Amino acid sequence: MDASAPILLFDSGVGGLSVLAALRRALPQAPVIYAADNGGLPYGTKTEAEVAARVCGLLGRMSERFHPRLICIACNTASTIALAMVRDVLNVPIVGTVPAIKPAAELTRSGTIGLLGTAATIRQPYVDRLAAEFANDKRLLRFAAGELVGAAEAKLRGEAVDPAVYARAAAGLREQPGGAEIDTVVLACTHFPLLSDELAAAFDPGVQFVDGAAGIARRIVHLIQGQTFERRQDDFALFTKAEPSLAALAPTLARYGLMRQDVLQ
Ligand code: DGL
């Protein structure tokens, strides 16, 4: 294994930065490429076939070009749809991001869990299976909060976001039958932990939020234990489409140690 081989983190946009933050804490020395399919954003409103085709195609091209030691699909939508397919076609360890229903089921005291994800994620059989396996004796209420994806993108570009967006996400869970009992909310989209302060303010005090980032970082550490790391160039962000709004992301990316931007050719 080449010590400079990167870990490639992939999302449709900036959401995977919530996973990168956890990875930086666990493995600060590991070289990283952060890849965002901004040309395909948002995934949450696409069909399963569209998401699967983009994710498999892009990860294939990125693997050939950058030879990552491991790929993390830092996106619940892409993982719940295409994780098995990507594993079938790529000969590199792949870590996915799946809704943190298991930890939420262990934490809830009321027995009612809320789940915020994209429209595509919340309808996946993968989520049904997690619910059946880990939260069978709990009530799991799901709400498609796709507009939070745009809110996170705007926030990280330094733009103002209308707080009504967060209120709508909270109401979407609370107003379902049994919703007032929710004491634990699964943030089942990697964009959403980037809005944790705003979401905490929109929900009732005492509601706790759970996401998968720390668990994903632990899984990556486990899979690459014993490997050596040498950062021979600055870590960078890779986009699939050149667009003017990328410039506004530079200060945020630098805070995550991504010192330049590149566009996939
Ligand atoms: N960050 C992605 C996720 O975790 C989805 C955002 C999108 O809709 O593209 O589901």
mmCIF file of C-alpha atoms and ligand atoms in Angstrom:
data_model
loop_
_atom_site.group_PDB
_atom_site.id
_atom_site.type_symbol
_atom_site.label_atom_id
_atom_site.label_comp_id
_atom_site.label_asym_id
_atom_site.label_seq_id
_atom_site.Cartn_x
_atom_site.Cartn_y
_atom_site.Cartn_z
ATOM 1 C CA MET A 1 0.000 0.000 0.000
ATOM 2 C CA ASP A 2 1.383 3.385 -1.082
ATOM 3 C CA ALA A 3 1.575 5.540 2.073
ATOM 4 C CA SER A 4 0.226 8.518 0.123
ATOM 5 C CA ALA A 5 -2.883 6.641 -1.120
ATOM 6 C CA PRO A 6 -5.877 8.721 -0.017
ATOM 7 C CA ILE A 7 -9.122 7.869 1.673
ATOM 8 C CA LEU A 8 -11.843 9.051 -0.716
ATOM 9 C CA LEU A 9 -14.974 10.445 0.920
ATOM 10 C CA PHE A 10 -17.902 10.808 -1.450
ATOM 11 C CA ASP A 11 -21.190 12.697 -1.165
ATOM 12 C CA SER A 12 -23.494 14.641 -3.467
ATOM 13 C CA GLY A 13 -22.398 17.889 -1.820
ATOM 14 C CA VAL A 14 -21.033 19.219 1.458
ATOM 15 C CA GLY A 15 -22.856 16.675 3.667
ATOM 16 C CA GLY A 16 -19.925 14.311 3.871
ATOM 17 C CA LEU A 17 -17.964 17.014 5.678
ATOM 18 C CA SER A 18 -19.834 15.918 8.830
ATOM 19 C CA VAL A 19 -18.181 12.517 8.344
ATOM 20 C CA LEU A 20 -14.820 14.081 7.477
ATOM 21 C CA ALA A 21 -14.870 15.967 10.799
ATOM 22 C CA ALA A 22 -15.136 12.654 12.673
ATOM 23 C CA LEU A 23 -12.473 11.071 10.452
ATOM 24 C CA ARG A 24 -10.069 13.974 11.081
ATOM 25 C CA ARG A 25 -10.444 13.459 14.834
ATOM 26 C CA ALA A 26 -9.728 9.731 14.515
ATOM 27 C CA LEU A 27 -7.015 9.813 11.808
ATOM 28 C CA PRO A 28 -5.578 13.312 11.395
ATOM 29 C CA GLN A 29 -2.576 12.014 9.467
ATOM 30 C CA ALA A 30 -4.564 10.218 6.724
ATOM 31 C CA PRO A 31 -4.509 11.854 3.252
ATOM 32 C CA VAL A 32 -8.063 12.572 2.096
ATOM 33 C CA ILE A 33 -9.808 13.486 -1.133
ATOM 34 C CA TYR A 34 -13.279 14.877 -0.485
ATOM 35 C CA ALA A 35 -15.420 14.247 -3.575
ATOM 36 C CA ALA A 36 -18.758 16.020 -4.088
ATOM 37 C CA ASP A 37 -21.052 15.240 -7.008
ATOM 38 C CA ASN A 38 -22.333 18.806 -7.191
ATOM 39 C CA GLY A 39 -23.332 18.098 -10.795
ATOM 40 C CA GLY A 40 -25.855 15.552 -9.456
ATOM 41 C CA LEU A 41 -26.972 17.336 -6.276
ATOM 42 C CA PRO A 42 -29.530 16.694 -4.838
ATOM 43 C CA TYR A 43 -29.690 12.907 -4.832
ATOM 44 C CA GLY A 44 -32.732 12.802 -2.566
ATOM 45 C CA THR A 45 -35.190 13.708 -5.319
ATOM 46 C CA LYS A 46 -33.733 11.284 -7.888
ATOM 47 C CA THR A 47 -34.835 7.769 -8.727
ATOM 48 C CA GLU A 48 -32.986 4.722 -7.444
ATOM 49 C CA ALA A 49 -31.682 4.020 -10.973
ATOM 50 C CA GLU A 50 -30.356 7.555 -11.411
ATOM 51 C CA VAL A 51 -28.538 7.533 -8.063
ATOM 52 C CA ALA A 52 -27.089 4.055 -8.591
ATOM 53 C CA ALA A 53 -25.812 4.879 -12.087
ATOM 54 C CA ARG A 54 -24.156 8.139 -11.005
ATOM 55 C CA VAL A 55 -22.561 6.693 -7.879
ATOM 56 C CA CYS A 56 -21.196 3.547 -9.557
ATOM 57 C CA GLY A 57 -19.947 5.469 -12.595
ATOM 58 C CA LEU A 58 -18.299 8.303 -10.656
ATOM 59 C CA LEU A 59 -16.672 6.077 -8.050
ATOM 60 C CA GLY A 60 -15.296 3.883 -10.840
ATOM 61 C CA ARG A 61 -13.717 6.899 -12.564
ATOM 62 C CA MET A 62 -12.396 8.343 -9.306
ATOM 63 C CA SER A 63 -10.863 5.004 -8.266
ATOM 64 C CA GLU A 64 -9.043 4.663 -11.570
ATOM 65 C CA ARG A 65 -7.720 8.168 -11.336
ATOM 66 C CA PHE A 66 -6.793 8.447 -7.632
ATOM 67 C CA HIS A 67 -6.260 4.837 -6.434
ATOM 68 C CA PRO A 68 -7.815 5.357 -2.995
ATOM 69 C CA ARG A 69 -6.970 2.887 -0.223
ATOM 70 C CA LEU A 70 -10.614 3.035 0.900
ATOM 71 C CA ILE A 71 -13.812 4.735 -0.244
ATOM 72 C CA CYS A 72 -16.385 6.061 2.189
ATOM 73 C CA ILE A 73 -19.793 6.808 0.686
ATOM 74 C CA ALA A 74 -20.567 9.640 3.105
ATOM 75 C CA CYS A 75 -24.164 9.880 1.956
ATOM 76 C CA ASN A 76 -27.172 7.971 3.285
ATOM 77 C CA THR A 77 -29.094 8.260 0.012
ATOM 78 C CA ALA A 78 -26.271 6.818 -2.083
ATOM 79 C CA SER A 79 -25.432 4.152 0.518
ATOM 80 C CA THR A 80 -28.943 2.872 1.106
ATOM 81 C CA ILE A 81 -29.459 2.583 -2.674
ATOM 82 C CA ALA A 82 -26.091 1.639 -4.136
ATOM 83 C CA LEU A 83 -23.692 0.323 -1.471
ATOM 84 C CA ALA A 84 -24.016 -3.331 -2.498
ATOM 85 C CA MET A 85 -23.662 -2.465 -6.199
ATOM 86 C CA VAL A 86 -20.534 -0.386 -5.652
ATOM 87 C CA ARG A 87 -19.005 -3.183 -3.585
ATOM 88 C CA ASP A 88 -19.714 -5.608 -6.421
ATOM 89 C CA VAL A 89 -17.926 -3.548 -9.049
ATOM 90 C CA LEU A 90 -14.965 -1.982 -7.205
ATOM 91 C CA ASN A 91 -12.036 -3.822 -5.755
ATOM 92 C CA VAL A 92 -11.413 -1.422 -2.863
ATOM 93 C CA PRO A 93 -12.843 -1.448 0.680
ATOM 94 C CA ILE A 94 -16.087 0.551 0.772
ATOM 95 C CA VAL A 95 -17.609 1.969 3.942
ATOM 96 C CA GLY A 96 -21.211 3.139 3.699
ATOM 97 C CA THR A 97 -23.360 5.464 5.748
ATOM 98 C CA VAL A 98 -26.626 4.037 6.968
ATOM 99 C CA PRO A 99 -29.249 5.629 9.213
ATOM 100 C CA ALA A 100 -28.254 5.372 12.890
ATOM 101 C CA ILE A 101 -31.443 3.542 13.901
ATOM 102 C CA LYS A 102 -29.618 1.038 16.119
ATOM 103 C CA PRO A 103 -28.002 3.636 18.430
ATOM 104 C CA ALA A 104 -31.250 5.634 18.479
ATOM 105 C CA ALA A 105 -33.194 2.543 19.600
ATOM 106 C CA GLU A 106 -30.695 2.085 22.443
ATOM 107 C CA LEU A 107 -31.010 5.738 23.515
ATOM 108 C CA THR A 108 -34.750 6.395 23.383
ATOM 109 C CA ARG A 109 -36.651 6.309 26.655
ATOM 110 C CA SER A 110 -40.064 7.196 25.253
ATOM 111 C CA GLY A 111 -39.836 4.449 22.620
ATOM 112 C CA THR A 112 -40.650 6.893 19.804
ATOM 113 C CA ILE A 113 -37.872 7.782 17.368
ATOM 114 C CA GLY A 114 -37.993 10.353 14.589
ATOM 115 C CA LEU A 115 -35.992 9.950 11.392
ATOM 116 C CA LEU A 116 -35.115 12.815 9.068
ATOM 117 C CA GLY A 117 -33.707 11.858 5.689
ATOM 118 C CA THR A 118 -34.118 12.600 2.021
ATOM 119 C CA ALA A 119 -37.239 11.402 0.194
ATOM 120 C CA ALA A 120 -35.164 8.705 -1.518
ATOM 121 C CA THR A 121 -33.613 7.455 1.738
ATOM 122 C CA ILE A 122 -36.774 7.178 3.794
ATOM 123 C CA ARG A 123 -38.483 4.914 1.241
ATOM 124 C CA GLN A 124 -35.592 2.422 0.997
ATOM 125 C CA PRO A 125 -36.120 -1.239 1.973
ATOM 126 C CA TYR A 126 -32.692 -0.897 3.631
ATOM 127 C CA VAL A 127 -34.324 1.431 6.190
ATOM 128 C CA ASP A 128 -37.235 -1.007 6.682
ATOM 129 C CA ARG A 129 -34.710 -3.751 7.409
ATOM 130 C CA LEU A 130 -32.800 -1.623 9.952
ATOM 131 C CA ALA A 131 -36.087 -0.718 11.638
ATOM 132 C CA ALA A 132 -37.196 -4.358 11.778
ATOM 133 C CA GLU A 133 -33.850 -5.543 13.094
ATOM 134 C CA PHE A 134 -33.063 -2.852 15.675
ATOM 135 C CA ALA A 135 -36.256 -0.956 16.471
ATOM 136 C CA ASN A 136 -38.965 -3.571 16.190
ATOM 137 C CA ASP A 137 -40.356 -2.707 19.631
ATOM 138 C CA LYS A 138 -40.171 1.063 18.986
ATOM 139 C CA ARG A 139 -42.251 3.509 16.989
ATOM 140 C CA LEU A 140 -40.199 4.972 14.105
ATOM 141 C CA LEU A 141 -41.648 8.044 12.406
ATOM 142 C CA ARG A 142 -40.009 9.153 9.155
ATOM 143 C CA PHE A 143 -40.056 12.541 7.452
ATOM 144 C CA ALA A 144 -38.503 13.573 4.149
ATOM 145 C CA ALA A 145 -36.689 16.802 4.905
ATOM 146 C CA GLY A 146 -34.952 17.324 1.576
ATOM 147 C CA GLU A 147 -35.034 21.102 1.879
ATOM 148 C CA LEU A 148 -32.481 20.820 4.706
ATOM 149 C CA VAL A 149 -29.956 19.701 2.071
ATOM 150 C CA GLY A 150 -30.172 23.069 0.327
ATOM 151 C CA ALA A 151 -30.087 24.801 3.724
ATOM 152 C CA ALA A 152 -26.817 23.080 4.651
ATOM 153 C CA GLU A 153 -25.291 23.907 1.264
ATOM 154 C CA ALA A 154 -26.302 27.569 1.664
ATOM 155 C CA LYS A 155 -25.076 27.791 5.263
ATOM 156 C CA LEU A 156 -21.648 26.454 4.322
ATOM 157 C CA ARG A 157 -21.407 29.003 1.503
ATOM 158 C CA GLY A 158 -22.011 31.679 4.144
ATOM 159 C CA GLU A 159 -25.561 32.475 3.008
ATOM 160 C CA ALA A 160 -28.512 33.231 5.294
ATOM 161 C CA VAL A 161 -31.166 30.500 5.643
ATOM 162 C CA ASP A 162 -34.822 31.113 6.508
ATOM 163 C CA PRO A 163 -35.389 29.460 9.948
ATOM 164 C CA ALA A 164 -38.839 28.315 8.740
ATOM 165 C CA VAL A 165 -36.959 25.472 6.989
ATOM 166 C CA TYR A 166 -35.966 23.989 10.361
ATOM 167 C CA ALA A 167 -39.416 24.571 11.844
ATOM 168 C CA ARG A 168 -40.971 22.629 8.933
ATOM 169 C CA ALA A 169 -38.643 19.670 9.531
ATOM 170 C CA ALA A 170 -39.511 19.572 13.241
ATOM 171 C CA ALA A 171 -43.237 19.929 12.544
ATOM 172 C CA GLY A 172 -43.090 17.187 9.917
ATOM 173 C CA LEU A 173 -42.195 14.710 12.651
ATOM 174 C CA ARG A 174 -44.037 16.208 15.609
ATOM 175 C CA GLU A 175 -47.375 16.454 13.799
ATOM 176 C CA GLN A 176 -47.530 12.763 12.895
ATOM 177 C CA PRO A 177 -49.616 10.521 15.191
ATOM 178 C CA GLY A 178 -47.430 9.869 18.245
ATOM 179 C CA GLY A 179 -44.953 12.561 17.144
ATOM 180 C CA ALA A 180 -45.175 14.444 20.442
ATOM 181 C CA GLU A 181 -43.515 11.417 22.092
ATOM 182 C CA ILE A 182 -40.327 11.688 20.019
ATOM 183 C CA ASP A 183 -37.286 12.021 22.274
ATOM 184 C CA THR A 184 -34.609 10.899 19.780
ATOM 185 C CA VAL A 185 -34.130 11.980 16.168
ATOM 186 C CA VAL A 186 -31.936 10.134 13.671
ATOM 187 C CA LEU A 187 -30.212 12.547 11.287
ATOM 188 C CA ALA A 188 -30.239 10.141 8.343
ATOM 189 C CA CYS A 189 -28.615 12.461 5.838
ATOM 190 C CA THR A 190 -25.021 13.573 6.219
ATOM 191 C CA HIS A 191 -25.986 17.174 5.475
ATOM 192 C CA PHE A 192 -28.138 17.395 8.597
ATOM 193 C CA PRO A 193 -25.486 17.261 11.381
ATOM 194 C CA LEU A 194 -24.075 20.422 9.760
ATOM 195 C CA LEU A 195 -27.319 22.058 10.982
ATOM 196 C CA SER A 196 -27.334 20.576 14.475
ATOM 197 C CA ASP A 197 -27.609 23.931 16.302
ATOM 198 C CA GLU A 198 -30.456 25.119 14.085
ATOM 199 C CA LEU A 199 -32.306 21.797 14.411
ATOM 200 C CA ALA A 200 -31.823 21.684 18.188
ATOM 201 C CA ALA A 201 -33.435 25.127 18.402
ATOM 202 C CA ALA A 202 -36.409 23.980 16.280
ATOM 203 C CA PHE A 203 -37.197 20.811 18.273
ATOM 204 C CA ASP A 204 -38.481 20.559 21.840
ATOM 205 C CA PRO A 205 -35.739 20.913 24.458
ATOM 206 C CA GLY A 206 -34.523 17.490 25.525
ATOM 207 C CA VAL A 207 -34.832 15.886 22.090
ATOM 208 C CA GLN A 208 -31.505 14.213 21.322
ATOM 209 C CA PHE A 209 -29.993 13.792 17.857
ATOM 210 C CA VAL A 210 -28.069 10.793 16.592
ATOM 211 C CA ASP A 211 -25.973 10.431 13.465
ATOM 212 C CA GLY A 212 -23.549 7.858 12.137
ATOM 213 C CA ALA A 213 -20.357 9.919 11.728
ATOM 214 C CA ALA A 214 -18.382 8.669 14.747
ATOM 215 C CA GLY A 215 -19.285 5.049 13.996
ATOM 216 C CA ILE A 216 -18.186 5.439 10.374
ATOM 217 C CA ALA A 217 -14.844 6.900 11.463
ATOM 218 C CA ARG A 218 -14.342 3.928 13.828
ATOM 219 C CA ARG A 219 -15.127 1.519 11.001
ATOM 220 C CA ILE A 220 -12.579 3.214 8.701
ATOM 221 C CA VAL A 221 -9.907 3.116 11.436
ATOM 222 C CA HIS A 222 -10.591 -0.582 11.925
ATOM 223 C CA LEU A 223 -10.355 -1.405 8.206
ATOM 224 C CA ILE A 224 -7.053 0.380 7.629
ATOM 225 C CA GLN A 225 -5.311 -0.374 10.896
ATOM 226 C CA GLY A 226 -1.596 -1.081 10.489
ATOM 227 C CA GLN A 227 -1.331 1.016 7.300
ATOM 228 C CA THR A 228 1.102 3.932 7.052
ATOM 229 C CA PHE A 229 0.262 7.463 5.924
ATOM 230 C CA GLU A 230 2.251 10.144 4.195
ATOM 231 C CA ARG A 231 0.597 13.330 2.957
ATOM 232 C CA ARG A 232 2.635 14.300 -0.121
ATOM 233 C CA GLN A 233 0.252 17.034 -1.262
ATOM 234 C CA ASP A 234 -2.486 19.114 0.326
ATOM 235 C CA ASP A 235 -5.806 17.345 0.786
ATOM 236 C CA PHE A 236 -8.338 18.712 -1.682
ATOM 237 C CA ALA A 237 -12.004 18.782 -2.667
ATOM 238 C CA LEU A 238 -13.001 17.253 -5.986
ATOM 239 C CA PHE A 239 -16.199 18.365 -7.722
ATOM 240 C CA THR A 240 -17.996 16.939 -10.732
ATOM 241 C CA LYS A 241 -19.027 20.295 -12.186
ATOM 242 C CA ALA A 242 -17.273 23.667 -12.319
ATOM 243 C CA GLU A 243 -19.660 26.365 -11.110
ATOM 244 C CA PRO A 244 -19.177 29.893 -9.747
ATOM 245 C CA SER A 245 -20.740 29.096 -6.331
ATOM 246 C CA LEU A 246 -17.812 26.777 -5.489
ATOM 247 C CA ALA A 247 -15.597 29.778 -4.697
ATOM 248 C CA ALA A 248 -17.826 30.646 -1.724
ATOM 249 C CA LEU A 249 -17.148 27.207 -0.208
ATOM 250 C CA ALA A 250 -13.371 27.703 -0.013
ATOM 251 C CA PRO A 251 -13.237 29.073 3.578
ATOM 252 C CA THR A 252 -15.393 26.165 4.863
ATOM 253 C CA LEU A 253 -13.342 23.588 2.971
ATOM 254 C CA ALA A 254 -10.123 25.050 4.395
ATOM 255 C CA ARG A 255 -11.517 24.600 7.927
ATOM 256 C CA TYR A 256 -11.771 20.876 7.128
ATOM 257 C CA GLY A 257 -8.185 20.823 5.815
ATOM 258 C CA LEU A 258 -9.189 20.844 2.114
ATOM 259 C CA MET A 259 -6.861 23.468 0.779
ATOM 260 C CA ARG A 260 -7.749 23.480 -2.919
ATOM 261 C CA GLN A 261 -10.504 22.500 -5.346
ATOM 262 C CA ASP A 262 -10.344 20.364 -8.461
ATOM 263 C CA VAL A 263 -12.961 19.309 -11.016
ATOM 264 C CA LEU A 264 -13.179 15.698 -12.234
ATOM 265 C CA GLN A 265 -12.149 15.554 -15.897
HETATM 266 N N1 DGL B 1 -25.991 13.933 1.926
HETATM 267 C C1 DGL B 1 -26.897 13.053 1.303
HETATM 268 C C2 DGL B 1 -27.415 12.006 2.287
HETATM 269 O O1 DGL B 1 -26.741 11.695 3.244
HETATM 270 C C3 DGL B 1 -28.054 13.538 0.490
HETATM 271 C C4 DGL B 1 -28.166 14.881 -0.065
HETATM 272 C C5 DGL B 1 -28.875 14.916 -1.400
HETATM 273 O O2 DGL B 1 -30.109 14.875 -1.470
HETATM 274 O O3 DGL B 1 -28.123 14.968 -2.368
HETATM 275 O O4 DGL B 1 -28.468 11.451 2.107
#
